[in-house]
Coordinates of N, CA and C and ligand atoms in Angstrom, one line a residue:
M1 N 0.8 -1.2 0.0 CA 0.0 0.0 0.0 C 0.9 1.3 0.0
F2 N 1.8 1.3 0.9 CA 2.7 2.4 1.1 C 3.4 2.7 -0.2
F3 N 4.0 1.6 -0.8 CA 4.8 1.8 -2.0 C 3.9 2.2 -3.2
G4 N 2.7 1.6 -3.3 CA 1.8 1.9 -4.3 C 1.5 3.4 -4.3
K5 N 1.2 3.9 -3.1 CA 0.8 5.3 -3.0 C 1.9 6.2 -3.4
T6 N 3.1 5.9 -3.0 CA 4.3 6.7 -3.3 C 4.5 6.8 -4.8
K7 N 4.4 5.6 -5.4 CA 4.6 5.6 -6.8 C 3.5 6.4 -7.6
Q8 N 2.3 6.3 -7.1 CA 1.2 7.1 -7.7 C 1.5 8.6 -7.6
T9 N 1.9 9.0 -6.4 CA 2.2 10.4 -6.2 C 3.3 10.8 -7.2
A10 N 4.4 10.0 -7.3 CA 5.5 10.4 -8.1 C 5.0 10.5 -9.6
Q11 N 4.2 9.6 -10.0 CA 3.8 9.7 -11.4 C 2.8 10.9 -11.6
S12 N 1.9 11.1 -10.7 CA 1.0 12.3 -10.9 C 1.8 13.6 -11.0
E13 N 2.9 13.6 -10.3 CA 3.8 14.8 -10.4 C 4.4 15.0 -11.8
R14 N 4.5 13.9 -12.5 CA 5.1 13.9 -13.9 C 4.0 14.1 -14.9
V15 N 2.7 13.9 -14.6 CA 1.7 13.9 -15.6 C 0.8 15.2 -15.4
P16 N 0.8 16.0 -16.4 CA 0.0 17.3 -16.3 C -1.5 17.1 -16.2
P17 N -2.2 18.1 -15.8 CA -3.7 18.0 -15.6 C -4.4 17.4 -16.8
N18 N -5.4 16.5 -16.5 CA -6.3 15.9 -17.5 C -5.6 15.1 -18.6
Q19 N -4.4 14.5 -18.2 CA -3.7 13.6 -19.1 C -3.7 12.2 -18.5
N20 N -3.7 11.2 -19.4 CA -3.6 9.8 -18.9 C -2.4 9.1 -19.6
V21 N -1.7 8.3 -18.8 CA -0.4 7.7 -19.3 C -0.8 6.5 -20.2
T22 N -0.1 6.4 -21.3 CA -0.2 5.2 -22.2 C 1.2 4.7 -22.4
T23 N 1.4 3.4 -22.6 CA 2.7 2.9 -23.0 C 2.8 2.7 -24.5
K24 N 1.6 2.9 -25.2 CA 1.6 2.8 -26.7 C 2.3 4.1 -27.2
F25 N 2.5 4.1 -28.5 CA 3.0 5.3 -29.2 C 2.0 5.6 -30.3
P26 N 0.9 6.3 -30.0 CA -0.1 6.6 -31.0 C 0.5 7.4 -32.1
V27 N -0.1 7.3 -33.3 CA 0.3 8.1 -34.5 C -0.8 9.1 -34.8
L28 N -0.5 10.4 -34.7 CA -1.5 11.4 -35.0 C -1.0 12.5 -35.9
H29 N -1.8 12.7 -36.9 CA -1.4 13.9 -37.8 C -2.5 14.1 -38.8
A30 N -2.4 15.3 -39.4 CA -3.3 15.6 -40.5 C -2.5 15.3 -41.8
G31 N -3.2 14.9 -42.9 CA -2.5 14.7 -44.1 C -1.8 13.3 -44.2
N32 N -0.9 13.2 -45.2 CA -0.3 11.9 -45.6 C 1.1 11.8 -45.0
V33 N 1.5 10.5 -44.8 CA 2.9 10.2 -44.4 C 3.8 10.2 -45.6
P34 N 4.8 11.1 -45.6 CA 5.8 11.0 -46.7 C 6.8 9.8 -46.5
Y35 N 7.1 9.2 -47.6 CA 8.0 8.1 -47.6 C 9.2 8.5 -48.4
Y36 N 10.4 8.5 -47.8 CA 11.6 8.9 -48.6 C 12.4 7.7 -48.9
E37 N 12.6 7.4 -50.2 CA 13.5 6.3 -50.5 C 14.9 6.8 -50.6
D38 N 15.0 8.1 -50.8 CA 16.3 8.7 -51.1 C 16.4 10.0 -50.4
L39 N 17.3 10.1 -49.3 CA 17.4 11.3 -48.6 C 18.1 12.4 -49.3
S40 N 18.7 12.2 -50.5 CA 19.3 13.3 -51.2 C 18.2 14.3 -51.7
K41 N 17.0 13.8 -51.7 CA 15.9 14.8 -52.1 C 15.3 15.5 -50.9
W42 N 15.9 15.3 -49.7 CA 15.4 15.9 -48.5 C 16.3 17.1 -48.1
N43 N 15.8 18.2 -47.6 CA 16.7 19.2 -47.0 C 15.9 20.0 -46.0
L44 N 16.6 20.7 -45.2 CA 16.0 21.6 -44.2 C 16.4 23.0 -44.5
Q45 N 15.4 23.9 -44.6 CA 15.7 25.3 -44.9 C 15.5 26.1 -43.6
V46 N 16.6 26.9 -43.3 CA 16.5 27.7 -42.1 C 16.6 29.2 -42.6
Y47 N 15.6 29.9 -42.3 CA 15.5 31.2 -42.9 C 14.6 32.2 -42.1
G48 N 14.4 33.4 -42.7 CA 13.7 34.4 -41.9 C 14.7 35.4 -41.3
L49 N 14.5 35.8 -40.1 CA 15.3 36.8 -39.4 C 16.6 36.2 -38.9
V50 N 17.5 35.8 -39.9 CA 18.8 35.2 -39.5 C 19.8 35.9 -40.4
D51 N 21.1 36.0 -39.9 CA 22.2 36.5 -40.6 C 22.6 35.6 -41.7
Q52 N 22.5 34.3 -41.4 CA 23.0 33.3 -42.3 C 21.9 32.2 -42.7
P53 N 21.1 32.5 -43.7 CA 20.1 31.4 -44.1 C 20.9 30.2 -44.5
M54 N 20.3 29.0 -44.2 CA 21.0 27.7 -44.5 C 20.0 26.8 -45.2
L55 N 20.6 26.0 -46.1 CA 19.9 24.9 -46.7 C 20.7 23.6 -46.3
L56 N 20.2 22.8 -45.3 CA 21.0 21.7 -44.8 C 20.5 20.4 -45.3
S57 N 21.5 19.6 -45.7 CA 21.1 18.2 -46.0 C 21.1 17.4 -44.7
F58 N 20.6 16.2 -44.8 CA 20.5 15.3 -43.6 C 21.9 15.1 -43.1
E59 N 22.9 14.9 -44.0 CA 24.3 14.7 -43.6 C 24.8 15.9 -42.9
D60 N 24.5 17.1 -43.4 CA 24.9 18.3 -42.8 C 24.5 18.4 -41.3
I61 N 23.2 18.0 -41.1 CA 22.7 18.1 -39.8 C 23.4 17.1 -38.8
K62 N 23.7 15.9 -39.3 CA 24.3 14.9 -38.5 C 25.8 15.3 -38.3
S63 N 26.5 15.9 -39.3 CA 27.9 16.1 -39.1 C 28.3 17.5 -38.6
S64 N 27.4 18.5 -38.8 CA 27.8 19.9 -38.4 C 27.4 20.3 -37.0
F65 N 26.6 19.5 -36.3 CA 26.1 19.9 -35.0 C 26.3 18.7 -34.0
P66 N 26.6 19.1 -32.8 CA 26.8 18.0 -31.8 C 25.6 17.1 -31.6
K67 N 25.8 15.8 -31.6 CA 24.8 14.9 -31.4 C 24.3 15.0 -30.0
T68 N 23.0 14.9 -29.7 CA 22.6 15.0 -28.4 C 21.4 14.1 -28.1
E69 N 21.4 13.6 -26.9 CA 20.4 12.6 -26.5 C 19.6 13.2 -25.3
S70 N 18.3 13.0 -25.3 CA 17.5 13.6 -24.2 C 16.3 12.7 -24.0
E71 N 16.1 12.5 -22.7 CA 14.9 11.6 -22.3 C 13.8 12.5 -21.7
N72 N 12.6 12.3 -22.2 CA 11.5 13.2 -21.7 C 10.2 12.5 -21.9
D73 N 9.1 13.3 -21.5 CA 7.8 12.8 -21.6 C 7.0 13.5 -22.7
I74 N 6.1 12.8 -23.3 CA 5.3 13.4 -24.4 C 3.9 13.6 -23.8
H75 N 3.3 14.8 -24.1 CA 2.0 15.1 -23.6 C 1.1 15.6 -24.8
C76 N 0.3 14.7 -25.3 CA -0.6 15.1 -26.5 C -1.8 15.8 -26.0
V77 N -2.2 16.8 -26.7 CA -3.4 17.6 -26.3 C -4.7 16.8 -26.3
T78 N -4.7 15.6 -27.0 CA -5.9 14.8 -27.0 C -6.0 14.0 -25.7
G79 N -5.0 14.1 -24.8 CA -5.1 13.5 -23.5 C -4.2 12.4 -23.1
W80 N -3.4 11.9 -24.0 CA -2.4 10.8 -23.6 C -1.0 11.4 -23.4
S81 N -0.3 10.8 -22.4 CA 1.1 11.1 -22.2 C 1.9 9.8 -22.3
R82 N 3.0 9.9 -22.8 CA 3.9 8.8 -22.9 C 5.2 9.1 -22.3
L83 N 5.6 8.4 -21.2 CA 6.7 8.7 -20.4 C 8.0 8.1 -20.9
D84 N 9.1 8.7 -20.5 CA 10.5 8.1 -20.8 C 10.8 7.8 -22.3
N85 N 10.7 8.8 -23.1 CA 11.1 8.7 -24.5 C 12.6 9.2 -24.6
V86 N 13.4 8.4 -25.2 CA 14.8 8.8 -25.5 C 14.9 9.2 -26.9
W87 N 15.2 10.5 -27.1 CA 15.4 11.1 -28.4 C 16.8 11.3 -28.7
E88 N 17.2 11.2 -30.0 CA 18.5 11.5 -30.4 C 18.4 12.5 -31.6
G89 N 19.3 13.5 -31.6 CA 19.2 14.5 -32.6 C 20.2 15.6 -32.4
V90 N 19.8 16.8 -32.8 CA 20.6 17.9 -32.5 C 19.8 19.0 -31.8
R91 N 20.5 19.8 -31.0 CA 19.8 20.8 -30.3 C 19.2 21.9 -31.2
A92 N 18.0 22.3 -31.0 CA 17.4 23.4 -31.8 C 18.2 24.7 -31.7
K93 N 18.7 24.9 -30.4 CA 19.5 26.0 -30.1 C 20.8 26.1 -31.0
D94 N 21.4 25.0 -31.2 CA 22.6 25.0 -32.0 C 22.4 25.4 -33.5
I95 N 21.2 25.0 -34.0 CA 20.8 25.5 -35.3 C 20.6 27.0 -35.3
A96 N 19.9 27.5 -34.3 CA 19.6 28.9 -34.2 C 20.9 29.7 -34.1
E97 N 21.8 29.2 -33.3 CA 23.1 29.9 -33.2 C 23.9 30.0 -34.5
K98 N 23.9 28.9 -35.2 CA 24.7 28.8 -36.4 C 24.1 29.7 -37.5
A99 N 22.7 29.8 -37.4 CA 22.1 30.7 -38.4 C 22.2 32.2 -38.0
G100 N 22.5 32.4 -36.8 CA 22.6 33.8 -36.3 C 21.3 34.5 -36.3
V101 N 20.4 34.1 -35.4 CA 19.1 34.6 -35.3 C 19.2 36.1 -34.8
Q102 N 18.5 37.0 -35.5 CA 18.6 38.4 -35.3 C 17.8 38.8 -34.1
K103 N 18.1 39.9 -33.5 CA 17.5 40.3 -32.2 C 16.0 40.7 -32.4
E104 N 15.6 41.0 -33.6 CA 14.1 41.3 -33.8 C 13.3 40.0 -33.8
A105 N 13.9 38.9 -33.9 CA 13.1 37.6 -34.0 C 12.6 37.3 -32.6
G106 N 11.3 37.0 -32.6 CA 10.7 36.6 -31.3 C 10.0 35.2 -31.4
Y107 N 9.8 34.7 -32.6 CA 9.0 33.5 -32.8 C 9.5 32.6 -33.9
V108 N 9.1 31.4 -33.9 CA 9.5 30.4 -34.9 C 8.3 29.8 -35.6
I109 N 8.4 29.6 -36.9 CA 7.4 28.8 -37.6 C 8.1 27.5 -38.1
L110 N 7.5 26.4 -37.7 CA 8.1 25.1 -38.1 C 7.3 24.7 -39.3
H111 N 7.9 24.4 -40.5 CA 7.3 24.1 -41.7 C 7.5 22.6 -42.0
A112 N 6.4 21.9 -42.1 CA 6.5 20.4 -42.4 C 6.0 20.1 -43.9
E113 N 6.1 18.9 -44.3 CA 5.6 18.5 -45.6 C 4.2 18.9 -45.7
E114 N 3.7 19.1 -46.9 CA 2.3 19.4 -47.3 C 1.9 20.7 -46.7
G115 N 2.8 21.6 -46.3 CA 2.4 22.9 -45.9 C 1.9 23.0 -44.4
W116 N 2.1 21.9 -43.7 CA 1.7 21.9 -42.3 C 2.7 22.7 -41.5
T117 N 2.1 23.5 -40.6 CA 3.0 24.4 -39.8 C 2.6 24.4 -38.3
A118 N 3.6 24.8 -37.5 CA 3.3 25.0 -36.0 C 4.1 26.2 -35.6
N119 N 3.6 27.0 -34.7 CA 4.4 28.2 -34.2 C 4.7 28.1 -32.8
L120 N 5.8 28.6 -32.4 CA 6.2 28.7 -31.0 C 7.1 29.9 -30.7
P121 N 7.2 30.4 -29.5 CA 8.1 31.5 -29.2 C 9.5 31.0 -29.3
L122 N 10.4 31.9 -29.7 CA 11.8 31.7 -29.8 C 12.4 31.1 -28.5
S123 N 11.9 31.7 -27.4 CA 12.5 31.2 -26.1 C 12.2 29.7 -25.8
D124 N 11.1 29.2 -26.4 CA 10.8 27.8 -26.3 C 11.6 27.0 -27.2
F125 N 11.8 27.5 -28.4 CA 12.6 26.8 -29.4 C 14.1 26.6 -29.0
I126 N 14.6 27.6 -28.3 CA 16.1 27.6 -27.9 C 16.3 27.0 -26.6
R127 N 15.3 26.4 -25.9 CA 15.5 25.7 -24.7 C 16.5 24.6 -24.8
E128 N 17.3 24.3 -23.7 CA 18.3 23.3 -23.7 C 17.6 21.9 -24.1
T129 N 16.4 21.7 -23.8 CA 15.7 20.4 -24.1 C 15.0 20.3 -25.4
S130 N 15.1 21.4 -26.2 CA 14.4 21.4 -27.5 C 15.3 20.8 -28.6
L131 N 14.8 19.8 -29.3 CA 15.6 19.0 -30.2 C 15.0 19.0 -31.6
L132 N 15.9 18.8 -32.6 CA 15.4 18.3 -33.9 C 15.9 16.8 -33.9
A133 N 15.0 15.9 -33.8 CA 15.3 14.5 -33.5 C 15.2 13.6 -34.8
Y134 N 16.2 12.7 -34.9 CA 16.1 11.7 -36.0 C 16.0 10.3 -35.4
A135 N 16.0 10.1 -34.1 CA 15.8 8.7 -33.6 C 15.0 8.8 -32.3
H136 N 14.3 7.7 -32.1 CA 13.5 7.5 -30.9 C 13.7 6.1 -30.3
N137 N 14.1 6.1 -29.0 CA 14.4 4.9 -28.3 C 15.4 4.0 -29.1
G138 N 16.4 4.6 -29.6 CA 17.5 3.9 -30.2 C 17.3 3.5 -31.7
E139 N 16.1 3.8 -32.2 CA 15.9 3.4 -33.6 C 15.6 4.7 -34.4
P140 N 16.0 4.7 -35.7 CA 15.7 5.9 -36.6 C 14.1 6.1 -36.5
L141 N 13.7 7.3 -36.6 CA 12.3 7.6 -36.7 C 11.6 6.7 -37.7
T142 N 10.4 6.2 -37.5 CA 9.7 5.5 -38.5 C 9.0 6.6 -39.4
P143 N 8.6 6.3 -40.6 CA 7.9 7.3 -41.4 C 6.7 7.9 -40.7
E144 N 5.9 7.1 -40.0 CA 4.7 7.6 -39.3 C 5.1 8.6 -38.2
H145 N 6.2 8.4 -37.6 CA 6.6 9.3 -36.5 C 7.5 10.4 -36.9
G146 N 7.7 10.6 -38.2 CA 8.4 11.8 -38.6 C 9.6 11.7 -39.4
Y147 N 10.0 10.5 -39.8 CA 11.3 10.3 -40.5 C 11.4 11.3 -41.7
P148 N 12.5 11.9 -41.9 CA 13.8 11.7 -41.2 C 14.0 12.6 -40.0
L149 N 13.3 13.7 -39.9 CA 13.6 14.7 -38.8 C 12.3 15.3 -38.3
R150 N 12.2 15.4 -37.0 CA 11.0 16.0 -36.4 C 11.5 17.0 -35.3
G151 N 10.7 17.9 -34.9 CA 10.9 18.7 -33.8 C 10.5 17.9 -32.5
V152 N 11.2 18.2 -31.4 CA 10.8 17.6 -30.1 C 10.9 18.8 -29.1
F153 N 9.7 19.3 -28.7 CA 9.7 20.3 -27.7 C 8.9 19.8 -26.5
P154 N 9.5 19.1 -25.6 CA 8.8 18.2 -24.6 C 8.1 19.0 -23.6
H155 N 8.4 20.3 -23.4 CA 7.7 21.1 -22.4 C 6.4 21.7 -22.9
L156 N 6.1 21.5 -24.2 CA 4.9 22.0 -24.8 C 4.1 20.7 -25.3
Y157 N 2.7 20.9 -25.5 CA 2.0 19.8 -26.0 C 2.6 19.3 -27.3
F158 N 2.4 18.1 -27.6 CA 3.1 17.4 -28.6 C 2.8 17.9 -30.1
W159 N 1.7 18.6 -30.2 CA 1.4 19.0 -31.6 C 2.4 20.0 -32.1
K160 N 3.1 20.7 -31.1 CA 4.2 21.6 -31.6 C 5.4 20.9 -32.2
S161 N 5.5 19.6 -31.9 CA 6.6 18.8 -32.3 C 6.5 18.3 -33.7
A162 N 6.7 19.2 -34.7 CA 6.4 19.0 -36.1 C 7.1 17.7 -36.6
K163 N 6.4 16.8 -37.2 CA 7.0 15.7 -37.9 C 7.4 16.1 -39.3
W164 N 8.3 15.4 -40.0 CA 8.6 15.7 -41.4 C 9.0 17.1 -41.6
L165 N 9.8 17.6 -40.7 CA 10.3 19.0 -40.7 C 11.0 19.3 -42.0
R166 N 10.7 20.4 -42.6 CA 11.4 20.9 -43.8 C 11.9 22.3 -43.8
G167 N 11.4 23.1 -42.8 CA 11.8 24.5 -42.7 C 11.6 25.0 -41.3
I168 N 12.5 25.9 -41.0 CA 12.5 26.7 -39.7 C 12.6 28.1 -40.1
Q169 N 11.5 28.9 -39.7 CA 11.5 30.3 -40.1 C 11.4 31.1 -38.8
F170 N 12.3 32.1 -38.7 CA 12.4 33.0 -37.6 C 11.6 34.3 -37.9
T171 N 10.7 34.7 -37.1 CA 9.8 35.8 -37.4 C 9.7 36.8 -36.3
K172 N 9.3 38.0 -36.6 CA 9.1 39.0 -35.6 C 7.8 38.8 -34.8
E173 N 6.7 38.5 -35.6 CA 5.4 38.3 -34.9 C 5.1 36.9 -34.8
N174 N 4.1 36.6 -34.0 CA 3.7 35.2 -33.7 C 2.6 34.8 -34.7
H175 N 2.9 34.0 -35.7 CA 1.9 33.7 -36.7 C 1.3 32.3 -36.4
P176 N 0.0 32.2 -36.3 CA -0.6 30.9 -36.0 C -0.3 29.9 -37.0
G177 N 0.0 28.6 -36.6 CA 0.2 27.5 -37.5 C -1.1 26.8 -37.8
F178 N -1.0 25.5 -38.3 CA -2.1 24.7 -38.7 C -3.2 24.6 -37.6
W179 N -2.8 24.0 -36.5 CA -3.8 23.8 -35.4 C -4.1 25.1 -34.7
E180 N -3.2 26.0 -34.6 CA -3.4 27.3 -33.9 C -4.4 28.1 -34.7
K181 N -4.5 28.0 -36.0 CA -5.5 28.7 -36.8 C -6.9 28.1 -36.5
N182 N -6.9 26.8 -36.0 CA -8.1 26.1 -35.7 C -8.5 26.1 -34.2
G183 N -7.9 27.1 -33.5 CA -8.4 27.2 -32.1 C -7.4 26.7 -31.0
Y184 N -6.3 26.1 -31.5 CA -5.4 25.6 -30.5 C -4.5 26.8 -29.9
H185 N -4.0 26.5 -28.8 CA -3.3 27.6 -28.0 C -2.0 28.0 -28.8
M186 N -1.6 29.3 -28.7 CA -0.4 29.8 -29.3 C 0.8 29.3 -28.6
R187 N 0.7 28.9 -27.3 CA 1.9 28.4 -26.7 C 1.8 26.9 -26.4
G188 N 0.7 26.5 -25.6 CA 0.5 25.1 -25.4 C 1.3 24.5 -24.3
D189 N 1.3 25.1 -23.1 CA 2.0 24.6 -22.0 C 1.1 23.5 -21.3
P190 N 1.5 22.3 -21.3 CA 0.6 21.3 -20.7 C 0.4 21.4 -19.2
W191 N 1.4 22.0 -18.5 CA 1.2 22.2 -17.0 C 0.3 23.3 -16.7
K192 N 0.0 24.2 -17.7 CA -1.0 25.3 -17.5 C -2.3 24.9 -18.2
N193 N -2.4 23.7 -18.8 CA -3.6 23.2 -19.4 C -3.9 24.2 -20.6
Q194 N -2.9 24.7 -21.3 CA -3.2 25.6 -22.4 C -3.5 24.9 -23.7
R195 N -4.7 24.4 -23.8 CA -5.1 23.5 -25.0 C -5.7 24.4 -26.1
F196 N -6.6 25.2 -25.7 CA -7.3 26.0 -26.7 C -7.1 27.5 -26.5
I197 N -7.4 28.3 -27.5 CA -7.1 29.7 -27.5 C -7.6 30.4 -26.2
W198 N -8.7 29.9 -25.7 CA -9.3 30.6 -24.5 C -8.8 30.1 -23.2
D199 N -7.9 29.1 -23.2 CA -7.3 28.5 -21.9 C -6.3 29.4 -21.3
Ligands
LIG201 N1 3.9 17.5 -39.9 C1 3.1 17.3 -38.9 N2 3.6 17.1 -37.6 C2 2.8 16.9 -36.6 C3 1.4 16.8 -36.8 C4 0.9 16.9 -38.1 O1 -0.3 16.8 -38.4 N3 1.7 17.1 -39.1 N4 0.6 16.5 -35.7 C5 1.1 16.8 -34.4 C6 0.3 16.2 -33.3 S1 -1.3 16.8 -33.1 C7 0.8 15.3 -32.5 S2 0.0 14.7 -31.1 C8 2.1 14.6 -32.8 C9 2.0 13.1 -32.8 O2 3.2 12.5 -33.1 P1 3.3 11.0 -33.2 O3 2.4 10.6 -34.4 O4 4.8 10.7 -33.4 O5 2.8 10.4 -31.9 O6 2.7 15.1 -34.0 C10 2.6 16.5 -34.2 N5 3.3 16.8 -35.4
LIG202 MO1 -1.9 16.1 -31.0

């Protein structure tokens, strides 16, 4: 009894309000899963309010930035949380630094395949724990989970973690992305229950 209770308390401290833990890894997105046979056709464009716009190949990303591993919890706005995910990739901050983000920039637009977008404040993008990830739990991302590269912003609801990332745009104003135009929160902090625009 005592141990059970302690464990429950510990877990509830890790799980934000109105979330339930799952051990599955649900697949959620709008649109179609892209399948890349050949990564030479893939690139990542870094642009907007930067001194040095960049067009990065997958090889560039792996070879020009320090590899980093981070363990964290996923919180999806639809109510599931998945604990203890190990991601491998590069720090978003390192990309921002190399691009030389200008001081007028306050926000980031993540551009994915098929024109899907998500927005977040620059301060969330450059957090130590914010990654551009290419592997999950020791395996390359599967096509369904964002291969070859996805954002991982674990301190925000998981919809901000764009799969099939193709562009990172630094902007002055905060422009709503795909879900944000449909009523989702501009920031989306799960600990503050920021699900919809009115939360
Ligand atoms: N490109 C793209 N990325 C996306 C989405 C999407 O529709 N398109 N959906 C988001 C949402 S709502 C969630 S919950 C997570 C789900 O990631 P998963 O399928 O790997 O669990 O991806 C996010 N990233
Ligand atoms: Mo979601």
